[in-house]
Amino acid sequence: MRRRVVATLLLALAGAAGAQTYTGPIFDAHLHYNDEAWQAEHTLPDVIGRLQRSGVRAVIANSRPNDGTKTLAAAREQTRAAGITVVPFVRLYRNRADYTGWFADESIHTMVLSELAAGTATGPYRGLGEFHLYDSANANGPVAAKLMQLAQERNLAVLAHVDDTAIDLLMAHAPRARLIWAHTGIGGASVERVHALLQKYPALMGELSYRPGLTGAGGALSAEWKALLTAFPERFLLGSDTWINARWAGYEGLMADARRWLADLPAPVARRIAWENGARLFGLPLTVD
């Protein structure tokens, strides 16, 4: 009988430990408000409500086209009431066709310059991207090189969905650029390769949505990624990547999943990745209500 009681207590404690989550603020460093979202069911009140319910206090907004980002930036009264800061980026896409040829399209460079000159209702743009390179060699495209150099000159962050080879090529154009590696290599660059790139480029940051191997059974943080995040606590950011409406529909679940694996880290490391790294990058307060 006593053994049965002890076993029951141990199971209860194990369940409680497994249910622990990170409870602090979140900076979503990879958020899209694309036309298919705001033209359909994910209206501004819907989106702000999802962010607020998820404990998200700031977002990097980048959208196709940039109208979605400008809509979020213009909603200053609503976002202020919800305690959310919008950090606007210029996305390089006017439409889906731009995904595959932007790196050599001078009209994209012209569009970016025009957007930067105009700014947003919440202030100047703070970065460029997200952009995709499906062939890493296109990182040497003329517009890709010019935009990396522009970002370095103007102290703009860059959000890039690329492989590890393209990281080297992009940084060769602008060695001091603040590059945020979307998904920290969605193709699954090894932890060892990510470690080497972080050591090589002091300004490189890794964003963690869709990252293969990050979590394992039950959504727990994998051992190799726990070691990497603990070794480089100041170099990673959390993101949702709401690239399709299904990601918006499941937004609260995505953030709950992130809170689960963040709890597997030491508390100061979890808070850095969830909030403080993004806050430092864009000059937001490290402490929020």
Coordinates of C-alpha atoms in Angstrom, one line a residue:
M1 CA 0.0 0.0 0.0
R2 CA 2.8 2.4 1.0
R3 CA 4.6 1.6 -2.2
R4 CA 1.5 2.4 -4.2
V5 CA 1.1 5.7 -2.5
V6 CA 4.7 6.7 -3.1
A7 CA 4.4 5.7 -6.8
T8 CA 1.3 7.8 -7.1
L9 CA 3.0 10.8 -5.6
L10 CA 6.0 10.4 -7.9
L11 CA 3.8 10.2 -10.9
A12 CA 2.0 13.3 -9.8
L13 CA 5.2 15.2 -9.3
A14 CA 6.5 14.1 -12.6
G15 CA 3.3 15.3 -14.3
A16 CA 3.6 18.6 -12.6
A17 CA 7.2 19.1 -13.6
G18 CA 6.3 18.1 -17.2
A19 CA 3.5 20.7 -17.2
Q20 CA 5.9 23.6 -16.3
T21 CA 6.0 26.4 -18.8
Y22 CA 7.9 29.7 -19.3
T23 CA 5.5 32.4 -18.1
G24 CA 7.3 35.6 -19.1
P25 CA 6.9 38.0 -22.0
I26 CA 7.5 36.9 -25.6
F27 CA 9.1 38.8 -28.5
D28 CA 7.8 37.2 -31.7
A29 CA 10.7 37.8 -34.1
H30 CA 9.1 36.2 -37.2
L31 CA 5.5 37.4 -37.8
H32 CA 3.8 37.8 -41.2
Y33 CA 0.5 39.7 -41.7
N34 CA 0.0 38.7 -45.3
D35 CA -2.8 39.8 -47.6
E36 CA -4.6 36.4 -47.3
A37 CA -4.8 36.9 -43.5
W38 CA -6.0 40.5 -43.2
Q39 CA -8.4 40.1 -46.2
A40 CA -10.0 37.1 -44.7
E41 CA -10.8 35.9 -41.1
H42 CA -7.7 37.3 -39.3
T43 CA -8.8 40.9 -38.9
L44 CA -6.8 43.4 -36.8
P45 CA -8.8 42.7 -33.6
D46 CA -8.4 39.0 -34.1
V47 CA -4.7 39.2 -34.6
I48 CA -4.1 41.6 -31.6
G49 CA -6.3 39.3 -29.5
R50 CA -4.2 36.3 -30.3
L51 CA -1.0 38.1 -29.6
Q52 CA -2.3 39.4 -26.3
R53 CA -3.7 36.0 -25.2
S54 CA -0.3 34.5 -25.9
G55 CA 1.7 36.9 -23.8
V56 CA 3.4 38.4 -26.9
R57 CA 4.6 41.9 -26.1
A58 CA 6.5 42.7 -29.3
V59 CA 6.7 41.5 -32.9
I60 CA 8.9 41.8 -36.0
A61 CA 6.2 42.4 -38.6
N62 CA 7.0 41.7 -42.2
S63 CA 4.3 41.0 -44.7
R64 CA 3.5 40.3 -48.4
P65 CA 2.8 43.0 -49.5
N66 CA 4.1 45.6 -46.9
D67 CA 0.5 46.8 -46.5
G68 CA -0.1 44.3 -43.7
T69 CA 2.9 45.5 -41.7
K70 CA 1.8 49.1 -42.2
T71 CA -1.7 48.2 -41.0
L72 CA -0.2 46.8 -37.8
A73 CA 2.1 49.8 -37.4
A74 CA -0.8 52.2 -37.9
A75 CA -2.9 50.5 -35.2
R76 CA -1.1 52.4 -32.5
E77 CA -4.0 52.9 -30.2
Q78 CA -5.0 49.2 -30.3
T79 CA -1.5 47.8 -29.9
R80 CA -0.6 50.2 -27.1
A81 CA -3.8 49.2 -25.2
A82 CA -2.7 45.5 -25.7
G83 CA 0.9 46.2 -24.5
I84 CA 2.3 45.2 -27.9
T85 CA 5.2 46.9 -29.7
V86 CA 5.4 46.5 -33.5
V87 CA 8.9 46.5 -35.0
P88 CA 8.3 46.9 -38.8
F89 CA 10.5 45.4 -41.5
V90 CA 10.4 46.0 -45.2
R91 CA 9.6 42.7 -47.0
L92 CA 11.0 42.3 -50.4
Y93 CA 7.8 40.8 -51.9
R94 CA 5.0 42.6 -53.6
N95 CA 3.5 39.2 -54.6
R96 CA 4.4 35.5 -54.6
A97 CA 6.2 35.9 -57.9
D98 CA 8.9 38.0 -56.2
Y99 CA 10.0 35.1 -54.1
T100 CA 12.1 33.5 -56.8
G101 CA 13.8 36.4 -58.5
W102 CA 14.1 39.3 -56.1
F103 CA 17.9 38.9 -55.7
A104 CA 18.5 40.2 -59.3
D105 CA 15.4 42.5 -59.7
E106 CA 16.4 46.1 -59.5
S107 CA 12.7 47.1 -59.0
I108 CA 12.9 45.4 -55.6
H109 CA 15.8 47.6 -54.6
T110 CA 13.9 50.6 -55.8
M111 CA 10.8 49.5 -53.8
V112 CA 12.9 49.0 -50.6
L113 CA 14.4 52.4 -50.9
S114 CA 10.9 53.9 -51.4
E115 CA 9.5 52.1 -48.3
L116 CA 12.5 53.1 -46.2
A117 CA 12.0 56.8 -47.2
A118 CA 8.3 56.7 -46.3
G119 CA 8.5 54.8 -43.0
T120 CA 5.5 53.7 -41.1
A121 CA 3.0 55.2 -38.7
T122 CA 4.9 53.8 -35.8
G123 CA 8.2 55.1 -37.0
P124 CA 11.0 54.0 -39.4
Y125 CA 11.5 50.5 -40.6
R126 CA 14.0 48.6 -38.5
G127 CA 15.0 45.9 -40.9
L128 CA 14.7 44.1 -44.2
G129 CA 13.1 40.7 -44.9
E130 CA 12.1 38.0 -44.5
F131 CA 13.5 36.9 -47.9
H132 CA 14.2 33.5 -49.3
L133 CA 17.1 32.0 -51.3
Y134 CA 16.2 28.6 -52.6
D135 CA 19.6 28.4 -54.3
S136 CA 22.4 29.6 -52.0
A137 CA 24.4 30.9 -55.1
N138 CA 21.8 33.6 -55.5
A139 CA 23.1 35.3 -52.4
N140 CA 25.6 36.7 -54.8
G141 CA 22.9 38.3 -56.9
P142 CA 23.4 42.0 -57.5
V143 CA 20.3 43.1 -55.5
A144 CA 21.0 40.7 -52.7
A145 CA 24.5 42.2 -52.3
K146 CA 23.2 45.8 -52.5
L147 CA 20.5 45.1 -49.9
M148 CA 23.0 43.5 -47.5
Q149 CA 25.3 46.5 -47.8
L150 CA 22.3 48.9 -47.4
A151 CA 21.3 47.1 -44.2
Q152 CA 24.9 47.4 -42.8
E153 CA 25.1 51.1 -43.7
R154 CA 21.8 52.0 -42.1
N155 CA 22.0 49.6 -39.2
L156 CA 19.0 47.6 -40.3
A157 CA 18.5 44.0 -39.2
V158 CA 18.0 41.4 -41.9
L159 CA 15.7 38.4 -41.7
A160 CA 16.9 35.7 -44.1
H161 CA 15.4 32.2 -44.9
V162 CA 18.5 30.6 -46.3
D163 CA 20.9 27.7 -45.9
D164 CA 24.2 27.7 -44.1
T165 CA 26.2 28.2 -47.3
A166 CA 24.2 31.4 -48.1
I167 CA 25.0 32.7 -44.6
D168 CA 28.6 32.8 -45.5
L169 CA 27.9 34.4 -48.9
L170 CA 25.6 37.1 -47.5
M171 CA 28.0 38.0 -44.7
A172 CA 30.8 38.4 -47.2
H173 CA 28.8 41.3 -48.7
A174 CA 28.3 43.0 -45.3
P175 CA 30.4 41.5 -42.5
R176 CA 29.0 43.8 -39.8
A177 CA 25.3 43.3 -40.8
R178 CA 22.9 42.2 -38.1
L179 CA 21.6 39.0 -39.7
I180 CA 18.7 37.0 -38.2
W181 CA 18.8 33.5 -39.6
A182 CA 15.2 32.5 -40.0
H183 CA 14.6 29.0 -38.6
T184 CA 18.3 28.8 -37.9
G185 CA 18.5 26.7 -41.0
I186 CA 15.1 25.1 -41.9
G187 CA 17.0 22.5 -44.0
G188 CA 18.5 21.1 -40.8
A189 CA 22.1 22.4 -40.7
S190 CA 23.8 20.4 -37.9
V191 CA 24.2 21.8 -34.4
E192 CA 27.9 21.8 -35.0
R193 CA 27.6 23.9 -38.1
V194 CA 25.3 26.4 -36.3
H195 CA 27.8 26.6 -33.5
A196 CA 30.6 27.3 -35.9
L197 CA 28.6 30.1 -37.7
L198 CA 27.7 31.8 -34.4
Q199 CA 31.4 31.8 -33.5
K200 CA 32.4 33.1 -36.9
Y201 CA 29.8 36.0 -37.1
P202 CA 29.3 37.8 -33.8
A203 CA 26.2 39.7 -35.0
L204 CA 24.4 36.6 -36.3
M205 CA 21.2 35.6 -34.5
G206 CA 19.2 32.5 -34.9
E207 CA 15.4 32.5 -35.0
L208 CA 13.8 29.2 -33.9
S209 CA 10.5 28.6 -35.6
Y210 CA 10.3 25.4 -37.7
R211 CA 13.8 24.4 -36.6
P212 CA 14.3 20.6 -37.2
G213 CA 15.5 18.7 -34.2
L214 CA 14.8 21.5 -31.7
T215 CA 12.3 19.5 -29.7
G216 CA 11.6 15.8 -29.2
A217 CA 9.0 13.6 -27.6
G218 CA 6.3 15.6 -25.8
G219 CA 7.6 18.9 -27.1
A220 CA 10.6 18.8 -24.8
L221 CA 13.8 20.5 -25.8
S222 CA 16.3 18.1 -27.3
A223 CA 19.6 17.6 -25.4
E224 CA 21.8 19.0 -28.2
W225 CA 19.7 22.1 -28.7
K226 CA 19.6 22.7 -24.9
A227 CA 23.4 22.6 -24.9
L228 CA 23.6 25.0 -27.8
L229 CA 21.0 27.5 -26.5
T230 CA 22.7 27.5 -23.1
A231 CA 26.1 28.0 -24.7
F232 CA 24.8 31.0 -26.7
P233 CA 21.9 32.4 -24.7
E234 CA 22.3 35.9 -26.2
R235 CA 22.1 34.7 -29.9
F236 CA 18.6 33.2 -30.3
L237 CA 15.1 34.6 -30.9
L238 CA 11.7 33.1 -30.8
G239 CA 9.3 33.2 -33.8
S240 CA 6.0 32.0 -35.0
D241 CA 6.2 32.3 -38.8
T242 CA 2.6 33.0 -39.6
W243 CA 3.2 32.5 -43.3
I244 CA -0.2 30.9 -43.9
N245 CA -3.6 31.4 -42.2
A246 CA -3.4 28.0 -40.5
R247 CA -0.5 29.4 -38.5
W248 CA -2.6 32.3 -37.4
A249 CA -5.5 29.9 -36.5
G250 CA -3.1 27.9 -34.3
Y251 CA -1.1 30.9 -33.0
E252 CA -1.9 30.4 -29.3
G253 CA -0.9 26.7 -29.6
L254 CA 2.4 27.7 -31.2
M255 CA 3.3 30.0 -28.4
A256 CA 2.2 27.4 -25.8
D257 CA 4.5 24.9 -27.4
A258 CA 7.3 27.4 -27.3
R259 CA 6.6 28.1 -23.6
R260 CA 6.8 24.3 -22.9
W261 CA 10.4 23.9 -24.3
L262 CA 11.6 27.2 -23.0
A263 CA 10.9 25.8 -19.5
D264 CA 13.5 23.2 -20.1
L265 CA 16.2 25.9 -20.0
P266 CA 17.6 27.8 -17.0
A267 CA 15.1 30.6 -16.3
P268 CA 17.6 33.4 -17.2
V269 CA 18.3 31.7 -20.6
A270 CA 14.7 31.2 -21.3
R271 CA 13.9 34.9 -20.7
R272 CA 16.8 36.0 -22.9
I273 CA 15.6 33.9 -25.8
A274 CA 11.9 34.7 -25.3
W275 CA 12.2 38.4 -24.7
E276 CA 15.4 40.1 -23.9
N277 CA 17.4 39.3 -27.0
G278 CA 14.8 40.9 -29.2
A279 CA 14.3 43.8 -26.8
R280 CA 18.0 44.5 -26.8
L281 CA 18.3 44.3 -30.6
F282 CA 15.6 47.0 -31.1
G283 CA 16.0 49.1 -28.0
L284 CA 12.9 48.0 -26.1
P285 CA 12.7 47.8 -22.3
L286 CA 14.1 44.6 -20.8
T287 CA 11.4 44.7 -18.1
V288 CA 7.8 44.8 -19.1
D289 CA 4.7 44.8 -16.9

